[in-house]
Amino acid sequence: MGREGEVNSPRKLKSRKQMPKSVVVVAVSGMHGSEQQWAVGVVRALGGKVMKGHMWDSRTSHVVFGSSSSRGEKFMAAAAAGAHMLDSTFLKASEEAGEWVDESLHIWDGGRGVGAGLIDPGTVQHWRNWHQEASKTSEHTTGIFSGLKVALYGNFDTKPALSRVIPAGGGQVVCQAPPYTKAIQQGLSCAVVQPDKAASSKWVAELAAAAVPCVHPEMFVDLLARPQSHNLTSYLLFDSLSFGPSLSRTIARVRSFTCAPPAKQVKQAEETKQSSRRGRRRAPELKSETPIHSAQLTSSPAPSLSADVSPTKLSVPKVGDTSANSGKSKGSKRKAEKKCVSFSWLDETPLPEVDKSTPARAAFSRKAAKTKK
């Protein structure tokens, strides 16, 4: 491909714009050192071209993201332009196959950006589906930001990136510094303004007088990274009341399209539902496996707390049931009687059984009556 500086060389630019559409032009993001060298080697071995550097190049058809990728310029520009946003597994699979494999099997999941809450899950799939649907209409030739005329005012971190991201989506950055009079006369859609600019600034006042909405730089970033969930009205600055007709149409066009969630998320949701169903089906089985005395407690109605009610029994043989005690020695009977205790509902203190169904219990009750007298 030549030296990195040759990418932006005017002499080379004309010939490279005439590259066949079948040529895969790859930009890598979030790759360093040996990983980046490996990726470049695979692309070139398969007949593709590599776009080096950190800036977006409009000839890029595929962006391959490494492990340290997040919400950078290449992600935003690829989302706006409709380029493939792929995981590094795309290159691994292509290297093994000896040819370019199906991109739909290697969609990037958002990486660290999703973990940090900077990118919504399913955003990459959203833009992939959005551009596929737009390709069936006239919007395919114009892009996400078609019809937008944007001015940039101030020195903010994302200013250089936005100057390339907005054109990648079909918009125009008409000016990046004052004066803005001519741009206002030509019909500005909005102005991206440095947040700490004073509302009394001459140019802010002129933009406000012309009813040009002033927005925070993060508005375009969030529109691309969180296309469905975020409330963008919080990004209006200096008492701007609305986004204006052009920007409102852009936001509505982006958000009117809903896509199915990624297959990975659908699978996880289905597994969660199935596990919850299995848990509900297991509930009766768990109850049947519990000890008899616990089952009796759960199945019997709770006693009232009145003084004339005897404490609830945990496990008591039925009165007159001689079959349960037949064939057992006196020692085993005594052991069974010791185990048959009840608990007070008031203080949960073990109390002796009051049932007179056995001689031992009858003797105990007589002793208790004498003590009372």
Coordinates of C-alpha atoms in Angstrom, one line a residue:
M1 CA 0.0 0.0 0.0
G2 CA 3.0 2.3 0.5
R3 CA 3.9 4.7 3.2
E4 CA 1.2 6.0 5.6
G5 CA 1.6 9.5 4.2
E6 CA 0.6 8.4 0.8
V7 CA -3.0 7.7 1.8
N8 CA -3.8 11.4 1.8
S9 CA -1.5 12.2 -1.2
P10 CA -3.5 14.2 -3.8
R11 CA -1.7 12.4 -6.6
K12 CA -2.6 9.0 -5.3
L13 CA -6.1 10.0 -4.2
K14 CA -7.7 10.0 -7.7
S15 CA -6.5 6.5 -8.6
R16 CA -7.6 5.1 -5.2
K17 CA -11.1 6.5 -5.5
Q18 CA -11.4 4.5 -8.7
M19 CA -10.8 1.2 -6.9
P20 CA -13.4 -1.5 -7.7
K21 CA -16.2 -1.8 -5.2
S22 CA -15.3 -5.4 -4.7
V23 CA -12.0 -4.5 -3.0
V24 CA -12.2 -4.7 0.7
V25 CA -10.8 -1.6 2.3
V26 CA -10.1 -2.1 6.0
A27 CA -9.4 0.2 8.9
V28 CA -8.4 -1.3 12.2
S29 CA -9.3 0.2 15.6
G30 CA -8.1 -0.8 19.1
M31 CA -5.2 -2.8 17.9
H32 CA -1.6 -2.2 18.7
G33 CA 1.8 -3.8 18.2
S34 CA 1.8 -7.4 17.0
E35 CA -2.0 -7.6 16.8
Q36 CA -2.1 -4.7 14.4
Q37 CA 0.8 -6.2 12.3
W38 CA -1.1 -9.5 12.1
A39 CA -4.3 -7.8 11.0
V40 CA -2.5 -5.7 8.3
G41 CA -0.8 -8.9 7.0
V42 CA -4.1 -10.8 6.8
V43 CA -5.8 -8.0 4.9
R44 CA -3.0 -7.7 2.4
A45 CA -2.7 -11.5 1.9
L46 CA -6.4 -11.7 1.0
G47 CA -6.0 -8.8 -1.5
G48 CA -7.5 -6.0 0.6
K49 CA -6.3 -2.5 1.3
V50 CA -5.5 -1.1 4.7
M51 CA -6.3 2.5 5.8
K52 CA -3.7 3.5 8.4
G53 CA -3.9 6.3 11.0
H54 CA -6.5 7.3 13.5
M55 CA -8.6 9.5 11.2
W56 CA -11.6 8.3 9.2
D57 CA -11.1 7.8 5.5
S58 CA -14.2 7.8 3.3
R59 CA -12.9 4.9 1.2
T60 CA -13.2 2.5 4.2
S61 CA -15.6 -0.4 3.7
H62 CA -14.8 -2.4 6.8
V63 CA -13.7 -1.5 10.3
V64 CA -12.2 -4.3 12.4
F65 CA -12.2 -3.6 16.1
G66 CA -9.7 -5.0 18.6
S67 CA -10.0 -5.7 22.3
S68 CA -9.3 -2.1 23.4
S69 CA -11.8 -0.5 21.0
S70 CA -14.5 1.8 22.3
R71 CA -16.5 4.8 21.1
G72 CA -13.9 6.5 18.9
E73 CA -14.0 8.3 15.6
K74 CA -13.9 5.2 13.4
F75 CA -16.9 3.7 15.2
M76 CA -18.9 6.9 14.8
A77 CA -17.9 7.4 11.2
A78 CA -18.6 3.8 10.3
A79 CA -22.0 4.0 11.9
A80 CA -22.8 7.2 10.0
A81 CA -21.4 5.9 6.7
G82 CA -22.8 2.3 6.8
A83 CA -19.4 0.6 6.8
H84 CA -19.1 -2.9 8.2
M85 CA -18.2 -2.9 11.9
L86 CA -16.7 -6.3 12.7
D87 CA -14.9 -8.2 15.4
S88 CA -11.3 -9.4 15.0
T89 CA -12.7 -12.9 14.6
F90 CA -13.6 -11.8 11.0
L91 CA -10.0 -11.7 10.1
K92 CA -9.2 -14.9 11.9
A93 CA -12.0 -16.8 10.1
S94 CA -11.0 -15.2 6.7
E95 CA -7.3 -16.2 7.3
E96 CA -8.3 -19.8 8.0
A97 CA -10.7 -20.0 5.0
G98 CA -8.3 -18.2 2.6
E99 CA -11.0 -15.8 1.5
W100 CA -13.3 -13.2 2.9
V101 CA -16.1 -14.8 5.0
D102 CA -19.6 -13.6 5.7
E103 CA -19.6 -10.4 7.7
S104 CA -22.9 -11.0 9.3
L105 CA -21.3 -13.8 11.5
H106 CA -18.7 -11.5 13.0
I107 CA -20.6 -8.3 14.0
W108 CA -18.8 -6.3 16.7
D109 CA -20.6 -6.3 20.0
G110 CA -19.5 -2.9 21.1
G111 CA -16.5 -4.0 23.2
R112 CA -15.5 -1.9 26.2
G113 CA -18.0 0.8 25.1
V114 CA -20.9 -1.4 26.0
G115 CA -19.4 -2.3 29.4
A116 CA -18.8 1.3 30.2
G117 CA -22.3 2.3 29.2
L118 CA -21.0 4.5 26.3
I119 CA -22.6 2.3 23.6
D120 CA -26.0 0.6 23.8
P121 CA -26.1 -3.1 23.3
G122 CA -27.2 -3.9 19.8
T123 CA -26.2 -0.5 18.4
V124 CA -23.9 -2.0 15.7
Q125 CA -26.7 -4.3 14.5
H126 CA -29.1 -1.3 14.6
W127 CA -26.9 0.6 12.1
R128 CA -26.3 -2.4 10.0
N129 CA -30.0 -3.0 9.6
W130 CA -30.7 0.7 9.2
H131 CA -28.4 1.1 6.2
Q132 CA -29.6 -2.1 4.7
E133 CA -33.2 -0.8 4.8
A134 CA -32.0 2.7 3.6
S135 CA -30.3 1.1 0.6
K136 CA -33.8 0.2 -0.8
T137 CA -34.8 3.9 -0.8
S138 CA -33.3 7.2 -2.0
E139 CA -31.8 7.7 1.5
H140 CA -29.0 5.3 0.6
T141 CA -27.3 8.0 -1.6
T142 CA -27.6 10.7 1.0
G143 CA -27.0 9.1 4.4
I144 CA -28.0 9.6 8.0
F145 CA -27.1 13.3 8.2
S146 CA -28.4 14.1 4.7
G147 CA -29.6 17.7 4.4
L148 CA -27.8 18.9 7.5
K149 CA -25.7 22.0 7.4
V150 CA -23.6 22.3 10.6
A151 CA -21.4 25.0 12.0
L152 CA -18.7 24.2 14.7
Y153 CA -18.0 26.9 17.3
G154 CA -15.2 26.7 20.0
N155 CA -12.4 24.3 20.8
F156 CA -13.8 21.0 22.1
D157 CA -12.3 17.5 22.0
T158 CA -14.6 16.0 19.4
K159 CA -14.4 18.9 17.0
P160 CA -11.8 17.3 14.6
A161 CA -13.7 14.0 14.7
L162 CA -17.1 15.6 14.0
S163 CA -15.7 17.5 11.1
R164 CA -15.2 14.1 9.4
V165 CA -18.1 12.1 11.0
I166 CA -20.8 14.5 9.9
P167 CA -19.7 14.4 6.2
A168 CA -19.4 10.6 6.5
G169 CA -23.1 10.5 7.1
G170 CA -24.0 12.8 4.2
G171 CA -24.0 16.1 6.1
Q172 CA -22.0 19.3 5.6
V173 CA -19.8 21.2 8.0
V174 CA -20.1 24.6 6.4
C175 CA -17.7 26.4 8.8
Q176 CA -15.6 25.7 11.9
A177 CA -14.9 29.2 13.1
P178 CA -16.5 32.7 13.1
P179 CA -17.9 34.6 11.3
Y180 CA -21.1 32.7 10.8
T181 CA -23.1 35.4 9.1
K182 CA -22.8 33.9 5.6
A183 CA -23.6 30.4 6.8
I184 CA -26.7 31.7 8.6
Q185 CA -27.9 33.3 5.4
Q186 CA -27.4 30.1 3.5
G187 CA -29.5 28.2 6.0
L188 CA -27.8 26.6 9.0
S189 CA -29.4 23.5 10.5
C190 CA -27.6 23.7 13.8
A191 CA -24.4 24.9 15.5
V192 CA -22.3 22.6 17.6
V193 CA -21.0 24.9 20.3
Q194 CA -18.4 24.5 23.0
P195 CA -20.4 24.1 26.3
D196 CA -18.6 26.8 28.3
K197 CA -19.1 29.5 25.7
A198 CA -21.1 32.4 27.3
A199 CA -24.7 32.9 26.2
S200 CA -23.8 36.6 25.8
S201 CA -21.1 35.8 23.2
K202 CA -21.6 37.8 20.0
W203 CA -21.8 34.7 17.8
V204 CA -24.1 32.8 20.2
A205 CA -26.4 35.8 20.2
E206 CA -26.3 36.0 16.4
L207 CA -27.1 32.3 16.1
A208 CA -30.0 32.6 18.6
A209 CA -31.4 35.7 16.8
A210 CA -31.5 33.6 13.6
A211 CA -33.3 30.7 15.5
V212 CA -30.4 28.4 14.8
P213 CA -30.4 25.7 17.5
C214 CA -27.2 25.4 19.5
V215 CA -26.3 21.9 20.7
H216 CA -23.7 20.2 22.9
P217 CA -21.0 18.3 21.0
E218 CA -22.0 15.1 22.7
M219 CA -25.4 15.1 20.9
F220 CA -24.1 13.7 17.7
V221 CA -21.9 11.2 19.6
D222 CA -24.9 9.9 21.6
L223 CA -27.1 9.8 18.5
L224 CA -24.7 7.4 16.9
A225 CA -23.8 5.4 20.0
R226 CA -27.2 5.3 21.7
P227 CA -29.7 5.8 18.8
Q228 CA -32.8 4.6 20.6
S229 CA -32.5 5.2 24.3
H230 CA -31.0 8.6 25.1
N231 CA -33.0 11.8 25.6
L232 CA -31.2 14.3 23.3
T233 CA -33.2 17.4 24.4
S234 CA -30.8 17.8 27.3
Y235 CA -28.2 18.7 24.8
L236 CA -29.9 21.9 23.7
L237 CA -27.8 25.0 24.8
F238 CA -28.5 28.6 25.5
D239 CA -32.3 28.4 25.7
S240 CA -32.7 26.8 22.3
L241 CA -36.3 25.6 22.3
S242 CA -36.1 22.9 19.7
F243 CA -33.8 21.1 17.2
G244 CA -35.2 22.9 14.3
P245 CA -36.8 21.3 11.2
S246 CA -33.7 19.7 9.6
L247 CA -32.2 18.2 12.8
S248 CA -35.6 17.1 14.0
R249 CA -36.1 15.2 10.7
T250 CA -32.7 13.6 11.1
I251 CA -33.4 12.4 14.7
A252 CA -36.8 11.1 13.7
R253 CA -35.4 9.3 10.7
V254 CA -32.8 7.5 12.9
R255 CA -35.3 6.6 15.7
S256 CA -38.2 5.7 13.5
F257 CA -36.3 2.6 12.5
T258 CA -36.3 -0.3 15.0
C259 CA -34.3 -3.4 14.4
A260 CA -34.4 -6.9 16.0
P261 CA -31.9 -7.3 18.8
P262 CA -28.7 -9.3 18.1
A263 CA -29.0 -13.1 17.9
K264 CA -26.7 -13.4 20.9
Q265 CA -29.0 -11.2 23.1
V266 CA -32.1 -13.2 21.9
K267 CA -30.4 -16.4 22.9
Q268 CA -29.5 -15.1 26.3
A269 CA -33.1 -13.8 26.9
E270 CA -34.5 -17.2 25.9
E271 CA -32.1 -19.1 28.2
T272 CA -33.2 -16.8 31.1
K273 CA -36.9 -17.5 30.4
Q274 CA -36.3 -21.2 30.2
S275 CA -34.4 -21.3 33.5
S276 CA -37.2 -19.4 35.2
R277 CA -39.7 -21.8 33.9
R278 CA -37.7 -24.7 35.1
G279 CA -37.5 -23.1 38.5
R280 CA -41.3 -22.8 38.6
R281 CA -41.7 -26.4 37.6
R282 CA -39.3 -27.5 40.3
A283 CA -41.2 -25.8 43.1
P284 CA -43.7 -28.7 43.8
E285 CA -40.8 -31.3 43.7
L286 CA -38.9 -29.3 46.3
K287 CA -41.9 -29.3 48.6
S288 CA -42.4 -33.0 48.3
E289 CA -38.8 -33.7 49.2
T290 CA -39.0 -31.7 52.5
P291 CA -39.3 -33.5 55.9
I292 CA -42.8 -34.5 57.0
H293 CA -42.9 -32.1 59.9
S294 CA -42.1 -29.1 57.7
A295 CA -44.8 -30.2 55.2
Q296 CA -47.3 -30.4 58.0
L297 CA -46.5 -26.8 59.0
T298 CA -46.9 -25.4 55.5
S299 CA -50.1 -27.3 54.8
S300 CA -51.9 -26.8 58.2
P301 CA -53.6 -23.4 58.8
A302 CA -51.8 -21.1 61.2
P303 CA -53.2 -21.1 64.7
S304 CA -54.6 -18.0 66.3
L305 CA -52.7 -16.3 69.2
S306 CA -55.5 -16.7 71.7
A307 CA -54.6 -18.1 75.1
D308 CA -56.9 -21.1 75.0
V309 CA -55.2 -22.6 71.9
S310 CA -52.6 -25.3 72.4
P311 CA -49.2 -24.9 70.7
T312 CA -48.9 -26.2 67.2
K313 CA -47.4 -29.7 66.9
L314 CA -44.5 -30.5 64.7
S315 CA -44.9 -34.3 64.5
V316 CA -47.5 -36.1 66.5
P317 CA -48.9 -39.7 66.0
K318 CA -52.6 -39.8 65.5
V319 CA -54.8 -40.6 68.5
G320 CA -55.8 -44.2 68.7
D321 CA -53.4 -45.2 65.9
T322 CA -51.9 -48.5 67.4
S323 CA -50.5 -49.6 64.1
A324 CA -47.8 -47.0 64.2
N325 CA -46.5 -48.2 67.6
S326 CA -47.0 -51.9 67.1
G327 CA -43.8 -54.1 67.1
K328 CA -41.7 -51.3 68.7
S329 CA -39.9 -51.6 72.0
K330 CA -40.6 -49.3 75.0
G331 CA -37.2 -47.7 74.5
S332 CA -38.0 -46.7 70.9
K333 CA -41.3 -45.3 72.1
R334 CA -39.6 -43.1 74.7
K335 CA -37.1 -41.8 72.0
A336 CA -40.0 -41.0 69.7
E337 CA -41.8 -39.1 72.5
K338 CA -38.7 -37.1 73.2
K339 CA -38.4 -36.0 69.6
C340 CA -42.1 -35.0 69.4
V341 CA -41.9 -31.4 70.7
S342 CA -43.8 -28.3 69.8
F343 CA -43.0 -24.6 69.6
S344 CA -44.8 -21.6 70.9
W345 CA -45.8 -19.2 68.1
L346 CA -45.1 -16.3 70.5
D347 CA -41.5 -16.9 71.5
E348 CA -40.5 -20.1 69.7
T349 CA -39.5 -21.7 73.0
P350 CA -39.7 -25.6 73.0
L351 CA -42.5 -26.7 75.2
P352 CA -43.5 -30.3 76.4
E353 CA -46.3 -32.0 74.5
V354 CA -49.7 -31.8 76.2
D355 CA -51.3 -34.6 74.3
K356 CA -52.5 -37.4 76.6
S357 CA -52.6 -40.2 74.0
T358 CA -49.8 -42.1 75.8
P359 CA -49.3 -43.1 79.5
A360 CA -46.1 -41.0 79.7
R361 CA -47.9 -37.9 78.6
A362 CA -50.8 -38.6 81.0
A363 CA -48.4 -38.9 83.9
F364 CA -46.8 -35.6 83.0
S365 CA -50.1 -33.8 82.8
R366 CA -51.1 -35.2 86.3
K367 CA -47.8 -33.9 87.7
A368 CA -48.3 -30.5 86.2
A369 CA -51.9 -30.4 87.7
K370 CA -50.5 -31.1 91.2
T371 CA -47.9 -28.5 90.8
K372 CA -50.5 -25.9 89.8
K373 CA -52.6 -26.7 93.0

